[in-house]
mmCIF file of N, CA and C in Angstrom:
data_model
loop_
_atom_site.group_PDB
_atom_site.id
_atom_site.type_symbol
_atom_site.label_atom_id
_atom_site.label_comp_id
_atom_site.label_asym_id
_atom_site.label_seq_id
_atom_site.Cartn_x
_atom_site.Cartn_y
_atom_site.Cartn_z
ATOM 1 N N UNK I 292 109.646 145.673 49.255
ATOM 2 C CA UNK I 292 110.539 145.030 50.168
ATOM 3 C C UNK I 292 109.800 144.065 51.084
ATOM 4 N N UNK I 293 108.698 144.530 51.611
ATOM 5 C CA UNK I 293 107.667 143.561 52.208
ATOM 6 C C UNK I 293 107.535 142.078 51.183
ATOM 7 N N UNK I 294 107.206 141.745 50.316
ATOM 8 C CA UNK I 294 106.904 140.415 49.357
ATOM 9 C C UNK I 294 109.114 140.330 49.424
ATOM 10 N N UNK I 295 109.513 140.456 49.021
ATOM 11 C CA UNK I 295 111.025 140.390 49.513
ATOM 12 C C UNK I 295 111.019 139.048 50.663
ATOM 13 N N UNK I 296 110.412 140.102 52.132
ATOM 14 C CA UNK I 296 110.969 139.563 53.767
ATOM 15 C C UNK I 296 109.832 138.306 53.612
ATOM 16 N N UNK I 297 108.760 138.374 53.247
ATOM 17 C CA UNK I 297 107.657 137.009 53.343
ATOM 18 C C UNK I 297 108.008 136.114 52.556
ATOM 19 N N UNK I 298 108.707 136.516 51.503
ATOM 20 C CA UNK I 298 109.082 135.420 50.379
ATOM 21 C C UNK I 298 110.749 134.717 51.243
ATOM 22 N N UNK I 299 111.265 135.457 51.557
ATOM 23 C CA UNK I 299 112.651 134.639 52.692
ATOM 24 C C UNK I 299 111.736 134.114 53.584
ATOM 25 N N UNK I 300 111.146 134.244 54.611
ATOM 26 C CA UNK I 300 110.602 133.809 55.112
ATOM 27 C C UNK I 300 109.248 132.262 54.910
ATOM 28 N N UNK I 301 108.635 132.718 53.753
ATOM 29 C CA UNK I 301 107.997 131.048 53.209
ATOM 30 C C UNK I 301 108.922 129.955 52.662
ATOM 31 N N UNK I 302 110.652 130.921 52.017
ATOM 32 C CA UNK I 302 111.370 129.564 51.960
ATOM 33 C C UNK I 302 111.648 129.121 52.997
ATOM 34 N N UNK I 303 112.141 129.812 53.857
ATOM 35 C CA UNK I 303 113.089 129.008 54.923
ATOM 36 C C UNK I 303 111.780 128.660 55.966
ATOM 37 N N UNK I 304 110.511 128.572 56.009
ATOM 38 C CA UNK I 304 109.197 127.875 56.454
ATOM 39 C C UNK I 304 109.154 126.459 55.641
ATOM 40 N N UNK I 305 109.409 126.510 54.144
ATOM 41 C CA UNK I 305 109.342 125.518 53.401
ATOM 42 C C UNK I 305 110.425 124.632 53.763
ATOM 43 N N UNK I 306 111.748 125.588 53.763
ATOM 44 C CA UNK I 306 113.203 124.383 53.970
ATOM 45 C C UNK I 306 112.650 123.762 55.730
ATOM 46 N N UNK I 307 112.375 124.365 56.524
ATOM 47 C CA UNK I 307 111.636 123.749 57.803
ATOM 48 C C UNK I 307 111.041 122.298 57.595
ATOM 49 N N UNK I 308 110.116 122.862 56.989
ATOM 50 C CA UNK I 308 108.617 121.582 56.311
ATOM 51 C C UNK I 308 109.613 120.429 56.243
ATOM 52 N N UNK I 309 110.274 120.811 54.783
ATOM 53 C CA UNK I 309 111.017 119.635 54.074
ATOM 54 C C UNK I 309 111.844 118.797 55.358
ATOM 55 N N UNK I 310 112.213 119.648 56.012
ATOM 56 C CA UNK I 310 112.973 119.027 56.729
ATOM 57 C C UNK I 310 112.296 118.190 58.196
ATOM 58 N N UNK I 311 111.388 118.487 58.629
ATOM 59 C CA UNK I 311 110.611 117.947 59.225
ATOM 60 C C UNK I 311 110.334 116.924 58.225
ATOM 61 N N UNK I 312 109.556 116.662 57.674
ATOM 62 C CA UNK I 312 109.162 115.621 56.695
ATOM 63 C C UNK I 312 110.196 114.540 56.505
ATOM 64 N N UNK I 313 111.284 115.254 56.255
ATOM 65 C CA UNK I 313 112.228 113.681 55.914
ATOM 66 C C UNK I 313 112.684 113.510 57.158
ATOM 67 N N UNK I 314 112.762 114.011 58.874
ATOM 68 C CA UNK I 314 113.085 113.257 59.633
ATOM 69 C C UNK I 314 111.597 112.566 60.146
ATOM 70 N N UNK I 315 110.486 112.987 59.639
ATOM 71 C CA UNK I 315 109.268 112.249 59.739
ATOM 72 C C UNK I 315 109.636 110.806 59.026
ATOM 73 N N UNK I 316 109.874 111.107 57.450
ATOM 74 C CA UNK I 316 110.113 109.678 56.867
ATOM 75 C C UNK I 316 110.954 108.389 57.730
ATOM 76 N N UNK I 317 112.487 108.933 58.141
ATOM 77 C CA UNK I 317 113.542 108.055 58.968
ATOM 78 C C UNK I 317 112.518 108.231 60.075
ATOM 79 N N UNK I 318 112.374 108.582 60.468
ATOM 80 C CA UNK I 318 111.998 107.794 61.988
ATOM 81 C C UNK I 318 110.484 106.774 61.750
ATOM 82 N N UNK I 319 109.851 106.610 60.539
ATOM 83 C CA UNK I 319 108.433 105.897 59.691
ATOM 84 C C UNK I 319 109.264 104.646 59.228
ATOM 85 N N UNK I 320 110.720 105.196 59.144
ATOM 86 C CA UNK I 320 111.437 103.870 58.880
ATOM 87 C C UNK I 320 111.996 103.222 59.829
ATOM 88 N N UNK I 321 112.346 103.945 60.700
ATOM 89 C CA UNK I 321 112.924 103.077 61.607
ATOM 90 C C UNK I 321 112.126 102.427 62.919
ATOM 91 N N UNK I 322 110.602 103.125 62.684
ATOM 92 C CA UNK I 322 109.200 101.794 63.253
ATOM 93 C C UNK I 322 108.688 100.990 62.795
ATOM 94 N N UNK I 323 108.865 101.136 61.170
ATOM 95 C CA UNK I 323 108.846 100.211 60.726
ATOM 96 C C UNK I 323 109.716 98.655 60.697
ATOM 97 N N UNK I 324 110.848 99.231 60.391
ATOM 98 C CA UNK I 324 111.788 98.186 61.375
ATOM 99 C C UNK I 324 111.671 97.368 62.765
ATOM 100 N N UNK I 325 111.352 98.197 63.910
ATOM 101 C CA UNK I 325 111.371 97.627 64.699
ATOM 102 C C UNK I 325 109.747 97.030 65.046
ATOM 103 N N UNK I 326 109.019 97.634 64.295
ATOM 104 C CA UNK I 326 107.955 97.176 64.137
ATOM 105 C C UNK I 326 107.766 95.491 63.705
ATOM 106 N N UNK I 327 108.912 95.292 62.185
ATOM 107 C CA UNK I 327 108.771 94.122 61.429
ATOM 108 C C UNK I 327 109.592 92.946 62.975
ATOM 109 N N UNK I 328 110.985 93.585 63.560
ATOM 110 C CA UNK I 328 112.196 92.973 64.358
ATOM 111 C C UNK I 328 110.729 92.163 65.696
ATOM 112 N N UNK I 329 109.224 93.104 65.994
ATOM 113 C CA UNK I 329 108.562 92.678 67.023
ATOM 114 C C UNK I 329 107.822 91.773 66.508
ATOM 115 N N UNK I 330 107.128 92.302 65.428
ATOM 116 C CA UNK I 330 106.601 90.796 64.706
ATOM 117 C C UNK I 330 106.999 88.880 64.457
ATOM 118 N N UNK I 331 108.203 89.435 64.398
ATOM 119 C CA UNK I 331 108.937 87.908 64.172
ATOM 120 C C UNK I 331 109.329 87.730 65.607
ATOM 121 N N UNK I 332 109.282 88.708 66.390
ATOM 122 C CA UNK I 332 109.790 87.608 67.986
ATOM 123 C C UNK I 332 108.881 87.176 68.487
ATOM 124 N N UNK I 333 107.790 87.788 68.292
ATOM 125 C CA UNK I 333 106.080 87.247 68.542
ATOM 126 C C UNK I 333 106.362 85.830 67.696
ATOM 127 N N UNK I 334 106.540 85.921 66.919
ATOM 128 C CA UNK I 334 106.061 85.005 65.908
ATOM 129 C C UNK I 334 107.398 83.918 66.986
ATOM 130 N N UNK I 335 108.570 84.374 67.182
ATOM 131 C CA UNK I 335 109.258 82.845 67.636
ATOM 132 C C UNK I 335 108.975 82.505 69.302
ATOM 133 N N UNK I 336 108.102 83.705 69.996
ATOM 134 C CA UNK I 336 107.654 83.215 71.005
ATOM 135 C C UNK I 336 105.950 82.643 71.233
ATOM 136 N N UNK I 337 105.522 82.862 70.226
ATOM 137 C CA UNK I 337 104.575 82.074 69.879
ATOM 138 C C UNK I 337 104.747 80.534 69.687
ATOM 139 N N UNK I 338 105.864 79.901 68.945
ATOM 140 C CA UNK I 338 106.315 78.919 68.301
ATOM 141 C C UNK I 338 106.971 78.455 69.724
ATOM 142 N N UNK I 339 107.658 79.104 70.727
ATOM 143 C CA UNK I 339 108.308 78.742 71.457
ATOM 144 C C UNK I 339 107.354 78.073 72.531
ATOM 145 N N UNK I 340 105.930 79.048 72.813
ATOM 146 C CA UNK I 340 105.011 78.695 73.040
ATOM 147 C C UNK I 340 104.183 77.268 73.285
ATOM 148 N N UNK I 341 104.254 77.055 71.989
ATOM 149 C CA UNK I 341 103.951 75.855 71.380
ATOM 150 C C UNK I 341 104.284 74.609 71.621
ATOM 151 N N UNK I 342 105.775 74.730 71.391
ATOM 152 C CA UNK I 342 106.824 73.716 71.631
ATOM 153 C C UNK I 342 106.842 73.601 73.460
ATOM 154 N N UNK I 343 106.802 74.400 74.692
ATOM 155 C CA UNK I 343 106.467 74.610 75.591
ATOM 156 C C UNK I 343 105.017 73.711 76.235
ATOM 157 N N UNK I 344 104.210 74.175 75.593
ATOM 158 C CA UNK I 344 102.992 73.858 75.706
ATOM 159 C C UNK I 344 102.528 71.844 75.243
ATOM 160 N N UNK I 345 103.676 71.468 74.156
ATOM 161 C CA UNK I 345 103.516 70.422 73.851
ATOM 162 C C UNK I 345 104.369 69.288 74.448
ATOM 163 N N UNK I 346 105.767 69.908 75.343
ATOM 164 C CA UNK I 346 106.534 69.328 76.460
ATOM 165 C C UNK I 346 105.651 69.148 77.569
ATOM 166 N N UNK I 347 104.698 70.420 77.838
ATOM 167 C CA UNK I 347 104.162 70.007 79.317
ATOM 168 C C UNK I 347 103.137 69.034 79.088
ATOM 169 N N UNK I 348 102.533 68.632 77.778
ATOM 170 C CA UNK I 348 101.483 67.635 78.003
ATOM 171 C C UNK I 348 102.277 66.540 77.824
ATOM 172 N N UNK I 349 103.492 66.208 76.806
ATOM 173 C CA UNK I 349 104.175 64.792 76.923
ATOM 174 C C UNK I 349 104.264 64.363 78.728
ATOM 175 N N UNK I 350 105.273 65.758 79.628
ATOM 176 C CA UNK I 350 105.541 65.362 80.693
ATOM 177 C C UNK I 350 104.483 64.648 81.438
ATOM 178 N N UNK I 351 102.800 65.313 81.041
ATOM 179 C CA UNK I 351 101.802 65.016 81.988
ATOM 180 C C UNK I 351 101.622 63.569 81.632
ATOM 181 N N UNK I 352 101.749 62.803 80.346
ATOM 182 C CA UNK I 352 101.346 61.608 79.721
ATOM 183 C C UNK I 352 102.527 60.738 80.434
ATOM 184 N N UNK I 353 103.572 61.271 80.870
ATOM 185 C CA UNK I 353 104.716 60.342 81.397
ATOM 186 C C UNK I 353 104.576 60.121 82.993
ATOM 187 N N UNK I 354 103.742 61.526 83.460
ATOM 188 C CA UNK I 354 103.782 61.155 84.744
ATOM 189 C C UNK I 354 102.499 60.214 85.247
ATOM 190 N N UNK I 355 101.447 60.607 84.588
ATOM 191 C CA UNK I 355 100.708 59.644 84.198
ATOM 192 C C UNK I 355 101.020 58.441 84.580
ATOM 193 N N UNK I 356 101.733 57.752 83.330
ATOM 194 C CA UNK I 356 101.897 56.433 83.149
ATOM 195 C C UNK I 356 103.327 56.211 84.201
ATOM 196 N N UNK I 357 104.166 57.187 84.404
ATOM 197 C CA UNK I 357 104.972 56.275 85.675
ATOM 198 C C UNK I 357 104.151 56.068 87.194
ATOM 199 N N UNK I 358 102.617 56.765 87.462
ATOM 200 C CA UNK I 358 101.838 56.429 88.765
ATOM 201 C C UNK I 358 101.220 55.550 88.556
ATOM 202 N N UNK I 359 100.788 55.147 86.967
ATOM 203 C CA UNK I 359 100.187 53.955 86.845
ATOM 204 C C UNK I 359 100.705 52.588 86.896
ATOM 205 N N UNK I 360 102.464 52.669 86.552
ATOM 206 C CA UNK I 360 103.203 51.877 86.384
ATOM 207 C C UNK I 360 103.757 51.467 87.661
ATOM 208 N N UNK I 361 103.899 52.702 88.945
ATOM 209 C CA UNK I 361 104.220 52.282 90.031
ATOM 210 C C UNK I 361 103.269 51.683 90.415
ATOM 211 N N UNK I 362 101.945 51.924 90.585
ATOM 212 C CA UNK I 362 100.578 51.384 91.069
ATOM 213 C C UNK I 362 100.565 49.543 90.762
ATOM 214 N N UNK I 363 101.552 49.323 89.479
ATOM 215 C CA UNK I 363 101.466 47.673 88.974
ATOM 216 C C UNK I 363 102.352 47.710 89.645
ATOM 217 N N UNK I 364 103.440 48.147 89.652
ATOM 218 C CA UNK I 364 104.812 47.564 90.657
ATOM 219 C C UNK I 364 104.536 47.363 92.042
ATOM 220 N N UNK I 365 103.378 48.043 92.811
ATOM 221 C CA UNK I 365 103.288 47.728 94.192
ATOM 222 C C UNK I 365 102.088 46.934 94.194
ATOM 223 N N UNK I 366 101.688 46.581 93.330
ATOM 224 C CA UNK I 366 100.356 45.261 93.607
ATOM 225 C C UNK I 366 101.286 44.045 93.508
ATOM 226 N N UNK I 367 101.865 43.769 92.210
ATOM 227 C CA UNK I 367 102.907 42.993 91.985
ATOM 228 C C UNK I 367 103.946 42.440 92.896
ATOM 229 N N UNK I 368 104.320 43.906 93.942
ATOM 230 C CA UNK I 368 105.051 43.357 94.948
ATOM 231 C C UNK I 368 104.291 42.591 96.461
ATOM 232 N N UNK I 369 103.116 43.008 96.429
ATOM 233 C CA UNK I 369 102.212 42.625 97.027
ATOM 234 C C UNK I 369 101.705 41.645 97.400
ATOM 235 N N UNK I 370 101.880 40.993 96.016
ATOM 236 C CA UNK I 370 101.038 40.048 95.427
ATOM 237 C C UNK I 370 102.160 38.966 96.050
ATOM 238 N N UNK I 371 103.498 39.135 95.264
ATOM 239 C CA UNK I 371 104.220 38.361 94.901
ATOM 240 C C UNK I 371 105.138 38.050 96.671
ATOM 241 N N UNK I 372 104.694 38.903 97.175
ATOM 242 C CA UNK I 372 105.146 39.084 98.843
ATOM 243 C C UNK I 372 104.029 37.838 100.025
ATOM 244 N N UNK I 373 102.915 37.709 99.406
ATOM 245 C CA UNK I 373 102.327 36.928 100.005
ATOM 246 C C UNK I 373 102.605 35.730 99.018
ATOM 247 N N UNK I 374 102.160 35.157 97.917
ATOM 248 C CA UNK I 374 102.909 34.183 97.351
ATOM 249 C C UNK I 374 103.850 33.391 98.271
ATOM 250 N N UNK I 375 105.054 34.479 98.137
ATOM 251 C CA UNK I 375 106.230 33.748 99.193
ATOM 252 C C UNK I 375 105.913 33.594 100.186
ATOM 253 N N UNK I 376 105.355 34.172 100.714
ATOM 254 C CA UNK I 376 105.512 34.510 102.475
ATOM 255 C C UNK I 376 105.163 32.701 103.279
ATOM 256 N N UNK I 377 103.772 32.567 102.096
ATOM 257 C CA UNK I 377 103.444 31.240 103.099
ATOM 258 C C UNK I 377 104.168 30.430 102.927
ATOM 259 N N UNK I 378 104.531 29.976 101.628
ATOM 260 C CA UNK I 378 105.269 28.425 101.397
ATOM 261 C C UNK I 378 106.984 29.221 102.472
ATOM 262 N N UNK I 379 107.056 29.685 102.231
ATOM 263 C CA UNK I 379 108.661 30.309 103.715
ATOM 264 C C UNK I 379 108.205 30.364 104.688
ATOM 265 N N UNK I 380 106.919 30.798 105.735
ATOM 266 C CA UNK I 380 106.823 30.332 106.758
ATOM 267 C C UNK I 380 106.399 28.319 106.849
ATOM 268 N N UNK I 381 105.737 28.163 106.041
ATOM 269 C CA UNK I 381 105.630 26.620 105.937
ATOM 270 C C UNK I 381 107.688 25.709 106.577
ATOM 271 N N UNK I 382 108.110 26.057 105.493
ATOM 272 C CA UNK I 382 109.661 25.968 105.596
ATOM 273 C C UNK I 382 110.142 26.257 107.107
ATOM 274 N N UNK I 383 110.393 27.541 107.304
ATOM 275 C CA UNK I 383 110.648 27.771 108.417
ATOM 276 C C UNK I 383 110.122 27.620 109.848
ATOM 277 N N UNK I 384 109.055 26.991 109.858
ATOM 278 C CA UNK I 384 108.267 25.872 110.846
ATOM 279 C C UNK I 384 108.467 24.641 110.993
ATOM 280 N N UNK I 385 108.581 23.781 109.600
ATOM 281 C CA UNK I 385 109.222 22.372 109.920
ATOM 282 C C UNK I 385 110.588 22.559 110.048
ATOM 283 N N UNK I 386 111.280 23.588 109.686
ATOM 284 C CA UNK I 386 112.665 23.724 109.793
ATOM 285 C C UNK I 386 112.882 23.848 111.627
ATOM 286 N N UNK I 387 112.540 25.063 111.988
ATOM 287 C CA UNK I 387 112.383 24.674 113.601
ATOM 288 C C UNK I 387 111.945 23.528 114.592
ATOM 289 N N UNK I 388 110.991 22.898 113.525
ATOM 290 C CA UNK I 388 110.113 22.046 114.583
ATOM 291 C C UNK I 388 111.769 20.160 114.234
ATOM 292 N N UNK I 389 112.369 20.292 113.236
ATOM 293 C CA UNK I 389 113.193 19.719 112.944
ATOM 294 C C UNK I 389 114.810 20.012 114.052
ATOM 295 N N UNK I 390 114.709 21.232 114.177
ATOM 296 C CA UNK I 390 115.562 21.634 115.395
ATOM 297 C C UNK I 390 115.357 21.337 116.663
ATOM 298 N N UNK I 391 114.450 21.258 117.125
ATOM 299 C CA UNK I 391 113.901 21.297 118.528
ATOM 300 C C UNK I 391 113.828 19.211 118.415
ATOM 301 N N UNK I 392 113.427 18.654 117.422
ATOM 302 C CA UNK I 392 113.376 17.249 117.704
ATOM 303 C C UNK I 392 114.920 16.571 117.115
ATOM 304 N N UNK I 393 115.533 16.758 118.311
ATOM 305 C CA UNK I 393 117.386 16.031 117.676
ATOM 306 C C UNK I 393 117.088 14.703 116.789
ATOM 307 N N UNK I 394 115.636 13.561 117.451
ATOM 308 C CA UNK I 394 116.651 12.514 116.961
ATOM 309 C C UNK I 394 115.770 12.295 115.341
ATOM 310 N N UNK I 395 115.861 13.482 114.949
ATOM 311 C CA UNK I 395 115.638 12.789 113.547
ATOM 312 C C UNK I 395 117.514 13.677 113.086
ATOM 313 N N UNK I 396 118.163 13.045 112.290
ATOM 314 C CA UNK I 396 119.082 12.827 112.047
ATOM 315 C C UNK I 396 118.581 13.123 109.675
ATOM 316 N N UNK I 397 119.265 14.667 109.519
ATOM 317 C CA UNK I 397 119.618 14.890 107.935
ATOM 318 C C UNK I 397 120.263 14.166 107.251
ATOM 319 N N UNK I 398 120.834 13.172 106.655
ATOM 320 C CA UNK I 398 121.719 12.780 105.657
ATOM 321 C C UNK I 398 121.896 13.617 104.454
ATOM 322 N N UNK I 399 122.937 14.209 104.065
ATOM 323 C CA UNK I 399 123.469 14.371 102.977
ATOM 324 C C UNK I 399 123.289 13.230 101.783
ATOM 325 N N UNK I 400 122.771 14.069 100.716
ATOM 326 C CA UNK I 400 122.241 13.640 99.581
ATOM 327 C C UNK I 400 123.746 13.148 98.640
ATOM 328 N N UNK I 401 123.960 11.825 98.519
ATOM 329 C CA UNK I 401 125.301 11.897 97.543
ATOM 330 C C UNK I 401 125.098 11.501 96.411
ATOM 331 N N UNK I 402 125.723 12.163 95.434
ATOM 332 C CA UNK I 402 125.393 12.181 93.966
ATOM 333 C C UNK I 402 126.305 10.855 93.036
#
């Protein structure tokens, strides 16, 4: 009767095993899964990365060239500010000095 109670007893040790084992397998499957689901988000935040990483250097090449571009726009205005300035004060000196002496007299130009 003893080999009997050990022999019930190593099956239902064995039906245990088995059964441990195959919720060992599902859950080997289901890290595997989420194992493969982490791989590929790596993989699209890597890529996202990338694409990230290759916006911030365009932006740097744009800001770049719009300080360089303002830098021509304010020489340019600079430039082009003295240009005018004299031949308009020239103007606006004989224009006064033409005010202050009445008897010279403008005629209208007729076509």
């Amino acid at each position: 009767m003893n080999s009997f109670a050990v022999g019930i007893i190593n099956a239902k040790s064995f039906e245990q095993l088995e059964n441990f084992i195959s919720e060992l397998k599902k859950l080997n499957e289901e890290y595997q899964k989420q194992n493969e689901k982490i791989i590929k988000q790596n993989n699209q935040l890597k890529e996202l990365h990338e694409q990230l990483k290759d916006k911030a250097d365009e932006l740097e090449r744009q800001r770049i060239k719009a300080v360089e571009l303002a830098q021509v726009k304010s020489e340019f205005l600079a430039s082009m500010s003295h240009e005018l300035r004299t031949p308009l004060i020239s103007i606006l000196g004989l224009t006064e000095l033409l005010i202050k002496d009445n008897s010279v007299v403008i005629k209208p130009k007729t076509v």
